[in-house]
Coordinates of C-alpha atoms and ligand atoms in Angstrom, one line a residue:
X1 CA -57.6 -182.2 -191.5
X2 CA -56.8 -181.4 -187.9
X3 CA -53.5 -181.2 -185.9
X4 CA -54.6 -183.2 -182.8
X5 CA -51.9 -182.3 -179.9
X6 CA -53.2 -184.4 -176.8
X7 CA -53.0 -187.9 -176.3
X8 CA -55.8 -190.6 -177.5
X9 CA -57.2 -192.3 -174.7
X10 CA -60.5 -194.0 -174.3
X11 CA -61.8 -192.1 -177.4
X12 CA -61.1 -188.9 -175.2
X13 CA -58.2 -185.7 -176.2
X14 CA -56.5 -185.8 -173.1
X15 CA -53.8 -184.0 -171.2
X16 CA -51.0 -185.2 -169.0
X17 CA -51.5 -186.1 -165.6
X18 CA -48.2 -183.2 -165.0
X19 CA -50.0 -181.1 -167.7
X20 CA -47.1 -181.1 -169.1
X21 CA -45.7 -180.6 -173.1
X22 CA -43.5 -180.5 -175.6
X23 CA -42.3 -178.7 -178.1
X24 CA -41.8 -180.8 -181.8
X25 CA -39.5 -178.9 -184.4
X26 CA -39.0 -179.0 -188.4
X27 CA -35.9 -181.1 -188.5
X28 CA -35.6 -178.7 -191.8
X29 CA -35.9 -175.5 -190.8
X30 CA -35.4 -175.9 -186.9
X31 CA -39.3 -174.0 -187.1
X32 CA -41.7 -174.9 -184.1
X33 CA -44.8 -177.1 -185.5
X34 CA -46.7 -177.7 -182.0
X35 CA -46.2 -178.3 -178.2
X36 CA -47.7 -182.0 -177.4
X37 CA -48.6 -184.1 -174.3
X38 CA -45.7 -185.0 -172.5
X39 CA -47.0 -188.0 -171.0
X40 CA -45.6 -190.4 -168.0
X41 CA -46.2 -193.3 -166.1
X42 CA -49.5 -192.7 -165.1
X43 CA -50.6 -191.5 -168.2
X44 CA -49.4 -194.6 -169.6
X45 CA -51.5 -196.6 -167.2
X46 CA -54.4 -195.1 -168.1
X47 CA -53.9 -196.2 -172.1
X48 CA -53.2 -199.3 -171.1
X49 CA -56.7 -199.3 -168.7
X50 CA -58.2 -198.2 -171.2
X51 CA -57.3 -200.6 -173.8
X52 CA -58.0 -203.5 -171.5
X53 CA -61.4 -201.9 -170.4
X54 CA -62.3 -202.2 -174.4
X55 CA -61.1 -205.4 -174.8
X56 CA -64.2 -207.7 -174.5
X57 CA -66.2 -205.3 -176.2
X58 CA -63.9 -205.2 -179.6
X59 CA -62.9 -208.9 -179.6
X60 CA -66.9 -210.0 -179.5
X61 CA -67.2 -207.9 -182.8
X62 CA -68.0 -209.9 -186.3
X63 CA -65.4 -210.4 -188.5
X64 CA -67.1 -208.8 -191.2
X65 CA -67.9 -205.8 -189.1
X66 CA -63.9 -205.1 -187.9
X67 CA -63.3 -205.6 -191.3
X68 CA -65.6 -202.4 -192.7
X69 CA -64.3 -200.6 -189.7
X70 CA -61.1 -200.5 -190.6
X71 CA -61.5 -200.9 -194.3
X72 CA -63.3 -196.8 -193.8
X73 CA -60.1 -196.1 -191.6
X74 CA -58.3 -197.0 -194.6
X75 CA -60.5 -194.6 -196.9
X76 CA -59.8 -192.0 -194.6
X77 CA -56.3 -192.4 -194.1
X78 CA -56.4 -192.3 -198.4
X79 CA -58.4 -189.3 -199.2
X80 CA -56.4 -187.5 -196.3
X81 CA -53.3 -188.6 -198.4
X82 CA -52.0 -185.0 -198.7
X83 CA -52.3 -183.3 -195.6
X84 CA -51.3 -186.5 -193.8
X85 CA -47.9 -186.2 -195.6
X86 CA -47.4 -182.7 -195.1
X87 CA -47.8 -183.3 -191.3
X88 CA -45.2 -186.2 -192.0
X89 CA -42.9 -184.2 -193.8
X90 CA -43.0 -181.3 -191.5
X91 CA -42.0 -183.3 -188.7
X92 CA -39.8 -186.0 -190.3
X93 CA -38.5 -184.3 -192.9
X94 CA -38.1 -186.5 -195.7
X95 CA -39.3 -185.6 -199.1
X96 CA -43.1 -185.1 -199.9
X97 CA -43.2 -187.5 -202.5
X98 CA -41.2 -190.2 -200.1
X99 CA -44.6 -189.1 -197.6
X100 CA -47.1 -189.6 -200.2
X101 CA -45.5 -193.0 -200.7
X102 CA -45.5 -194.3 -197.0
X103 CA -49.4 -192.8 -196.7
X104 CA -50.0 -195.0 -199.6
X105 CA -47.7 -197.8 -197.8
X106 CA -49.4 -197.3 -194.7
X107 CA -52.6 -197.6 -195.3
X108 CA -52.2 -200.5 -197.3
X109 CA -51.5 -202.6 -194.4
X110 CA -54.8 -201.2 -193.2
X111 CA -56.5 -203.0 -196.3
X112 CA -54.6 -206.0 -196.3
X113 CA -55.6 -206.6 -192.3
X114 CA -59.0 -205.4 -192.8
X115 CA -59.4 -208.0 -195.7
X116 CA -57.3 -210.6 -193.4
X117 CA -59.7 -210.5 -190.1
X118 CA -62.2 -212.3 -192.0
X119 CA -60.5 -214.9 -192.5
X120 CA -59.4 -216.0 -189.0
X121 CA -59.7 -219.4 -188.9
X122 CA -59.1 -222.5 -186.8
X123 CA -59.2 -226.5 -187.9
X124 CA -61.1 -229.1 -186.8
X125 CA -58.4 -232.6 -186.4
X126 CA -58.5 -235.8 -186.1
X127 CA -60.3 -237.3 -183.1
X128 CA -58.2 -239.9 -181.1
X129 CA -61.4 -241.2 -179.9
X130 CA -64.8 -241.9 -181.6
X131 CA -66.6 -239.7 -178.3
X132 CA -64.0 -237.0 -179.0
X133 CA -63.8 -233.9 -180.9
X134 CA -60.6 -231.7 -181.5
X135 CA -60.6 -228.3 -182.5
X136 CA -58.4 -224.9 -182.7
X137 CA -60.0 -221.5 -182.8
X138 CA -57.8 -218.5 -182.9
X139 CA -58.0 -215.3 -180.7
X140 CA -56.4 -212.5 -180.3
X141 CA -53.4 -212.2 -178.1
X142 CA -55.1 -208.8 -176.0
X143 CA -54.0 -206.1 -175.4
X144 CA -51.1 -205.3 -177.2
X145 CA -48.3 -202.0 -177.2
X146 CA -46.5 -200.6 -179.9
X147 CA -43.4 -197.8 -179.5
X148 CA -42.8 -196.8 -183.0
X149 CA -40.0 -194.9 -185.1
X150 CA -39.7 -191.4 -186.5
X151 CA -38.6 -192.7 -189.3
X152 CA -42.1 -194.6 -190.7
X153 CA -44.3 -192.1 -188.6
X154 CA -47.4 -193.6 -190.3
X155 CA -46.8 -197.1 -191.4
X156 CA -44.9 -198.0 -188.6
X157 CA -47.8 -197.3 -186.4
X158 CA -50.7 -199.2 -189.4
X159 CA -48.4 -202.4 -190.1
X160 CA -48.4 -203.5 -186.2
X161 CA -51.9 -201.7 -185.1
X162 CA -53.8 -202.8 -188.3
X163 CA -53.4 -206.8 -188.1
X164 CA -53.5 -206.5 -184.1
X165 CA -57.1 -204.4 -184.2
X166 CA -58.4 -207.5 -187.1
X167 CA -57.3 -209.8 -184.6
X168 CA -59.5 -208.6 -181.8
X169 CA -56.8 -207.1 -179.8
X170 CA -56.3 -203.6 -178.5
X171 CA -53.5 -201.0 -178.8
X172 CA -51.6 -198.3 -177.3
X173 CA -49.5 -196.6 -179.1
X174 CA -46.2 -194.6 -178.4
X175 CA -45.1 -193.0 -181.0
X176 CA -41.9 -191.5 -181.6
X177 CA -40.9 -188.4 -179.5
X178 CA -40.3 -186.4 -182.8
X179 CA -43.1 -187.9 -184.3
X180 CA -46.7 -187.6 -182.4
X181 CA -48.4 -185.6 -184.9
X182 CA -48.4 -188.1 -187.9
X183 CA -50.1 -190.3 -185.0
X184 CA -52.5 -188.2 -183.7
X185 CA -53.8 -187.6 -186.9
X186 CA -54.3 -191.6 -187.7
X187 CA -56.3 -191.6 -184.3
X188 CA -58.2 -188.5 -185.0
X189 CA -59.0 -190.8 -188.5
X190 CA -59.2 -193.5 -186.7
X191 CA -61.9 -192.4 -184.2
X192 CA -64.1 -191.1 -187.7
X193 CA -63.8 -194.8 -188.9
X194 CA -65.8 -195.7 -185.7
X195 CA -63.0 -197.4 -184.6
X196 CA -64.6 -197.5 -181.1
X197 CA -63.2 -196.1 -178.2
X198 CA -59.8 -197.3 -176.2
X199 CA -59.3 -199.5 -179.1
X200 CA -56.1 -198.0 -180.3
X201 CA -54.7 -195.4 -177.9
X202 CA -51.8 -192.9 -178.4
X203 CA -49.5 -192.0 -176.3
X204 CA -46.8 -189.0 -176.3
X205 CA -44.4 -188.2 -174.7
X206 CA -40.6 -186.7 -175.1
X207 CA -38.6 -189.6 -173.7
X208 CA -39.4 -193.4 -174.3
X209 CA -38.2 -194.9 -170.4
X210 CA -41.3 -194.1 -168.1
X211 CA -44.1 -194.6 -171.1
X212 CA -42.1 -197.5 -172.3
X213 CA -41.5 -199.1 -169.0
X214 CA -45.3 -199.1 -168.2
X215 CA -46.0 -200.8 -171.9
X216 CA -43.4 -203.5 -171.6
X217 CA -44.8 -204.4 -168.1
X218 CA -48.1 -203.9 -168.0
X219 CA -49.6 -207.3 -166.3
X220 CA -52.6 -206.3 -168.9
X221 CA -50.0 -205.9 -171.6
X222 CA -49.8 -209.1 -173.6
X223 CA -48.0 -208.3 -176.3
X224 CA -45.5 -205.3 -177.2
X225 CA -44.1 -204.5 -180.6
X226 CA -41.1 -202.2 -181.4
X227 CA -39.3 -201.1 -184.1
X228 CA -36.5 -199.1 -183.2
X229 CA -32.8 -200.2 -182.4
X230 CA -31.6 -203.1 -180.8
X231 CA -30.3 -201.1 -178.3
X232 CA -33.6 -200.0 -176.9
X233 CA -34.7 -203.5 -177.8
X234 CA -32.5 -205.7 -175.6
X235 CA -34.0 -203.0 -172.7
X236 CA -37.6 -203.9 -173.8
X237 CA -37.1 -207.4 -174.2
X238 CA -35.8 -207.8 -170.5
X239 CA -38.7 -205.8 -169.6
X240 CA -40.8 -208.0 -171.3
X241 CA -39.8 -211.4 -170.0
X242 CA -41.4 -210.1 -166.5
X243 CA -44.7 -211.1 -167.5
X244 CA -43.6 -213.3 -170.3
X245 CA -44.7 -211.0 -173.0
X246 CA -45.2 -212.1 -176.3
X247 CA -43.0 -209.9 -178.4
X248 CA -42.0 -208.5 -182.1
X249 CA -39.2 -206.5 -182.6
X250 CA -37.8 -204.6 -186.0
X251 CA -34.6 -204.2 -184.7
X252 CA -31.2 -202.2 -186.4
X253 CA -30.1 -203.4 -189.6
X254 CA -26.7 -203.7 -191.7
X255 CA -27.9 -204.3 -195.0
X256 CA -25.0 -206.0 -196.9
X257 CA -25.9 -205.3 -201.4
X258 CA -23.9 -207.3 -203.1
X259 CA -22.9 -206.4 -207.0
X260 CA -21.8 -209.7 -208.5
X261 CA -19.7 -209.6 -212.1
X262 CA -21.9 -211.0 -214.0
X263 CA -24.7 -208.3 -212.7
X264 CA -26.4 -205.5 -214.6
X265 CA -24.7 -202.1 -214.0
X266 CA -27.3 -199.9 -214.5
X267 CA -29.9 -202.1 -212.9
X268 CA -28.2 -202.4 -210.1
X269 CA -27.3 -198.6 -210.0
X270 CA -30.9 -198.0 -209.9
X271 CA -31.3 -200.4 -206.9
X272 CA -28.4 -199.2 -205.2
X273 CA -30.2 -195.2 -205.5
X274 CA -33.7 -196.5 -204.2
X275 CA -32.0 -198.4 -201.6
X276 CA -29.7 -196.3 -200.1
X277 CA -31.3 -192.9 -200.3
X278 CA -34.9 -193.9 -199.4
X279 CA -35.8 -191.1 -196.7
X280 CA -31.8 -190.1 -196.8
X281 CA -30.4 -193.2 -195.8
X282 CA -32.8 -193.6 -192.7
X283 CA -34.4 -196.8 -193.0
X284 CA -33.3 -200.1 -191.4
X285 CA -33.2 -201.9 -194.8
X286 CA -31.1 -199.2 -196.1
X287 CA -28.5 -201.1 -198.4
X288 CA -25.6 -200.1 -195.1
X289 CA -22.5 -201.9 -196.6
X290 CA -21.8 -202.0 -200.9
X291 CA -19.7 -204.5 -201.7
X292 CA -19.1 -204.6 -205.1
X293 CA -16.9 -207.5 -207.7
X294 CA -13.7 -205.4 -208.1
X295 CA -14.0 -206.2 -212.2
X296 CA -17.0 -204.2 -212.0
X297 CA -16.0 -201.6 -209.0
X298 CA -14.6 -198.6 -210.9
X299 CA -17.7 -198.9 -213.5
X300 CA -20.2 -199.2 -210.4
X301 CA -18.7 -196.2 -208.6
X302 CA -18.6 -194.3 -211.9
X303 CA -22.5 -194.0 -212.7
X304 CA -23.7 -194.8 -209.1
X305 CA -21.4 -190.7 -207.8
X306 CA -23.1 -189.2 -211.4
X307 CA -26.4 -190.0 -209.8
X308 CA -25.6 -189.5 -206.3
X309 CA -24.5 -185.9 -207.4
X310 CA -27.6 -185.2 -209.5
X311 CA -29.8 -185.4 -206.0
X312 CA -31.2 -181.8 -205.0
X313 CA -31.3 -181.5 -201.3
X314 CA -33.2 -179.4 -199.1
X315 CA -36.7 -179.3 -197.1
X316 CA -38.8 -182.2 -197.6
X317 CA -41.5 -179.3 -198.1
X318 CA -40.6 -178.2 -202.0
X319 CA -41.3 -179.9 -204.5
X320 CA -38.8 -181.9 -206.3
X321 CA -36.4 -182.0 -203.5
X322 CA -34.7 -185.9 -203.2
X323 CA -32.9 -185.6 -199.9
X324 CA -34.1 -183.9 -196.9
X325 CA -32.6 -183.5 -193.1
X326 CA -31.3 -186.3 -191.0
X327 CA -33.6 -186.2 -188.1
X328 CA -31.4 -184.1 -185.7
X329 CA -27.8 -183.3 -184.8
X330 CA -27.2 -186.4 -183.6
X331 CA -27.4 -188.2 -186.1
X332 CA -25.6 -185.9 -188.5
X333 CA -22.7 -186.1 -186.1
X334 CA -22.6 -189.7 -186.3
X335 CA -22.6 -190.1 -190.2
X336 CA -20.4 -187.1 -190.2
X337 CA -17.9 -189.4 -187.4
X338 CA -18.3 -192.5 -189.9
X339 CA -17.0 -190.6 -193.1
X340 CA -14.5 -188.9 -191.3
X341 CA -13.0 -192.0 -189.9
X342 CA -13.3 -193.9 -193.2
X343 CA -11.4 -190.9 -195.2
X344 CA -8.7 -191.3 -192.7
X345 CA -7.8 -194.6 -193.2
X346 CA -8.1 -194.1 -196.5
X347 CA -10.8 -194.2 -198.1
X348 CA -11.4 -192.3 -201.1
X349 CA -14.6 -189.7 -201.4
X350 CA -16.1 -189.7 -205.3
X351 CA -18.8 -187.4 -204.2
X352 CA -20.5 -185.2 -201.0
X353 CA -18.1 -186.4 -198.2
X354 CA -19.2 -183.9 -195.4
X355 CA -22.1 -181.6 -194.1
X356 CA -24.2 -180.0 -196.5
X357 CA -24.0 -176.0 -196.7
X358 CA -27.9 -175.7 -196.1
X359 CA -26.6 -176.5 -192.6
X360 CA -28.5 -177.8 -189.7
X361 CA -28.5 -181.7 -189.9
X362 CA -28.3 -181.7 -193.9
X363 CA -25.4 -184.4 -195.2
X364 CA -24.5 -184.0 -198.6
X365 CA -25.4 -187.3 -200.2
X366 CA -22.1 -189.1 -200.3
X367 CA -19.9 -192.6 -202.0
X368 CA -17.3 -193.5 -200.6
X369 CA -14.6 -196.2 -202.5
X370 CA -11.9 -197.8 -201.2
X371 CA -13.4 -199.0 -197.7
X372 CA -12.2 -201.7 -195.9
X373 CA -14.6 -204.2 -193.8
X374 CA -12.5 -203.1 -190.4
X375 CA -13.6 -199.6 -190.6
X376 CA -16.4 -198.5 -188.5
X377 CA -18.2 -197.2 -191.4
X378 CA -18.5 -200.8 -192.4
X379 CA -19.7 -202.3 -189.0
X380 CA -22.1 -199.9 -187.9
X381 CA -25.3 -198.6 -189.4
X382 CA -25.0 -195.5 -191.1
X383 CA -28.3 -194.0 -190.6
X384 CA -27.6 -191.7 -193.3
X385 CA -27.0 -190.8 -197.2
X386 CA -23.6 -192.0 -197.5
X387 CA -22.9 -195.7 -199.4
X388 CA -19.4 -197.1 -198.7
X389 CA -18.3 -199.6 -201.4
X390 CA -15.7 -203.0 -200.3
X391 CA -14.4 -205.2 -203.4
X392 CA -14.3 -208.5 -203.7
X393 CA -12.8 -211.1 -205.5
X394 CA -15.0 -214.2 -204.9
X395 CA -18.5 -215.7 -203.9
X396 CA -17.3 -217.1 -201.2
X397 CA -15.5 -214.3 -199.6
X398 CA -18.3 -212.0 -199.9
X399 CA -20.7 -213.9 -198.6
X400 CA -18.4 -214.7 -195.6
X401 CA -18.3 -210.4 -195.6
X402 CA -22.0 -210.6 -195.7
X403 CA -23.1 -212.2 -193.2
X404 CA -20.2 -211.0 -190.8
X405 CA -21.8 -209.0 -188.1
X406 CA -24.2 -209.1 -185.4
X407 CA -27.6 -208.2 -187.8
X408 CA -29.3 -209.7 -190.0
X409 CA -32.3 -207.8 -191.4
X410 CA -32.2 -207.4 -195.3
X411 CA -29.6 -208.3 -197.8
X412 CA -29.5 -207.1 -201.3
X413 CA -27.4 -208.8 -204.4
X414 CA -27.5 -208.2 -208.2
X415 CA -26.8 -211.3 -210.9
X416 CA -28.2 -212.5 -214.0
X417 CA -26.9 -216.1 -213.0
X418 CA -30.1 -218.2 -212.0
X419 CA -28.2 -220.9 -209.8
X420 CA -26.3 -217.6 -208.1
X421 CA -29.2 -216.3 -207.3
X422 CA -30.6 -219.6 -205.7
X423 CA -27.3 -220.2 -203.9
X424 CA -26.5 -217.0 -202.4
X425 CA -29.9 -216.2 -201.3
X426 CA -29.9 -219.1 -199.1
X427 CA -27.0 -218.5 -197.9
X428 CA -27.3 -215.2 -196.8
X429 CA -28.1 -215.2 -193.2
X430 CA -30.8 -212.4 -193.5
X431 CA -34.6 -212.3 -192.8
X432 CA -35.3 -210.6 -196.1
X433 CA -33.5 -210.8 -199.6
X434 CA -34.0 -208.5 -202.5
X435 CA -32.7 -210.5 -205.9
X436 CA -32.0 -207.4 -208.6
X437 CA -34.5 -205.0 -206.4
X438 CA -33.4 -203.0 -204.4
X439 CA -37.1 -201.9 -202.4
X440 CA -38.7 -205.0 -201.4
X441 CA -40.8 -204.1 -198.7
X442 CA -44.9 -204.6 -199.0
X443 CA -47.7 -205.4 -196.9
X444 CA -48.5 -208.9 -199.0
X445 CA -45.3 -210.0 -197.2
X446 CA -43.1 -210.9 -194.4
X447 CA -40.8 -208.0 -192.5
X448 CA -38.6 -208.7 -190.0
X449 CA -35.1 -209.8 -189.2
X450 CA -33.0 -212.4 -188.0
X451 CA -29.8 -212.4 -185.0
X452 CA -29.9 -209.1 -183.2
X453 CA -32.1 -207.4 -186.3
X454 CA -34.8 -208.7 -184.3
X455 CA -37.8 -211.3 -183.6
X456 CA -41.1 -212.0 -185.3
X457 CA -42.4 -210.8 -189.0
X458 CA -44.6 -208.1 -190.0
X459 CA -46.9 -208.0 -192.9
X460 CA -48.8 -210.4 -195.1
X461 CA -50.3 -213.7 -193.0
X462 CA -47.7 -213.7 -191.0
X463 CA -48.0 -210.5 -189.2
X464 CA -51.6 -210.9 -188.3
X465 CA -50.5 -214.3 -186.8
X466 CA -48.4 -212.4 -184.4
X467 CA -50.9 -211.7 -182.6
X468 CA -53.1 -214.3 -182.9
X469 CA -53.4 -217.3 -180.0
X470 CA -54.3 -221.1 -180.8
X471 CA -56.4 -222.5 -178.9
X472 CA -57.2 -226.4 -178.7
X473 CA -60.6 -227.6 -177.4
X474 CA -61.1 -231.3 -176.8
X475 CA -64.8 -231.7 -176.7
X476 CA -65.5 -235.3 -175.0
X477 CA -69.1 -236.7 -174.9
X478 CA -70.5 -237.7 -172.0
Ligands
SIN501 C1 -38.0 -198.9 -191.3 O1 -37.1 -198.9 -191.7 O2 -38.0 -199.8 -190.2 C2 -39.1 -200.1 -192.4 C3 -38.4 -199.7 -193.5 C4 -39.8 -200.7 -194.3 O3 -40.9 -200.9 -193.8 O4 -39.0 -200.7 -195.5

């Protein structure tokens, strides 16, 4: 598989108008990987123009043909799984085993939406008079833009773009500054799959602001889909309001992970490992606050700490590594300051608790006990390999604690009591709830949050609905 370093606009590989480039480095080794295009406003404008020009042609392509092209893209992604995984690990640091998994996860959105492309149907409605016929059709919203994060360099692009393309939209993607190469590799495969010129465009940049402004304000753009921080999401929402664009926002999370006294503790420990340590704690749905019933807290903490202390830390490109580096030094500084603050305020460290001897942005997988809801670590998204355990004594108390946040993306809990499973899942103010399960993401189900965690859903049937408009047509016989 080729390594592409230029913007992909209108089916061409192009430099920035300014000719500027920036460097992409490996977060595990700090080694230089590639110089890529550092786009500005004018490059984003060119990409939007290209998506606009391609829109009429692509929306008119019969659904079955769209499906076949997307299926070809899916097959190429899977055929290149190993190369894509290696590239992804080199730019974002996640262990190879997880990168391979992300290729499968990302490809699944392409496959699912290839199938959905053939099932975009409208309705006929009961007529209001004998000479009238009422119907609805569903059409793609138009030109869409996607701003995607570094923690899932491939899957967050396909989760947005595959449904958009299946719905007949054209897309401009701005990948995260640290992970442009996976996005460009996807563009190379899109071209090979026969996705026509202008339908899928990628614009890379060292900073999101300039390109992001064009993608969220341009009058040709009808929808923007963003995954990233709540702070940036709020800026994009304001910018998109100027032209009343459709928006999908997958923003921050502060996921509670509750272990009730009736839980299967071994299963809860396994779920906690999967939820917390996926991508070295750097996912929006990672468990962030552990609430463990006081009667089982010592058993849970002891068993979990044992598993955590066995994790293998290192360069994700080495087989057998479980945890890679954090994405950059700012990320490790944040994690370290949250842990230090918690320890100073009385938390007890069971394992880890500091920067790793490997240096750079490696952090020791950590378990903290005696954390309180008032500590900063309970109120902020940690985005790192740290388990912070607060104990509770009643179901009412823990539901209040879990809901006491501006976020509402994912929540998890472990119980063997069926009525508790139903009641608690209904009372948690979250877009997604895992019961006795620590990893619930799939292309089949709606992914998204409530409150300041975002707007809209990605994945499943709802994922493609977000890129469709319903048009009502009333026909009168004259
Ligand atoms: C994210 O962290 O933004 C996505 C995680 C997932 O899809 O499971």
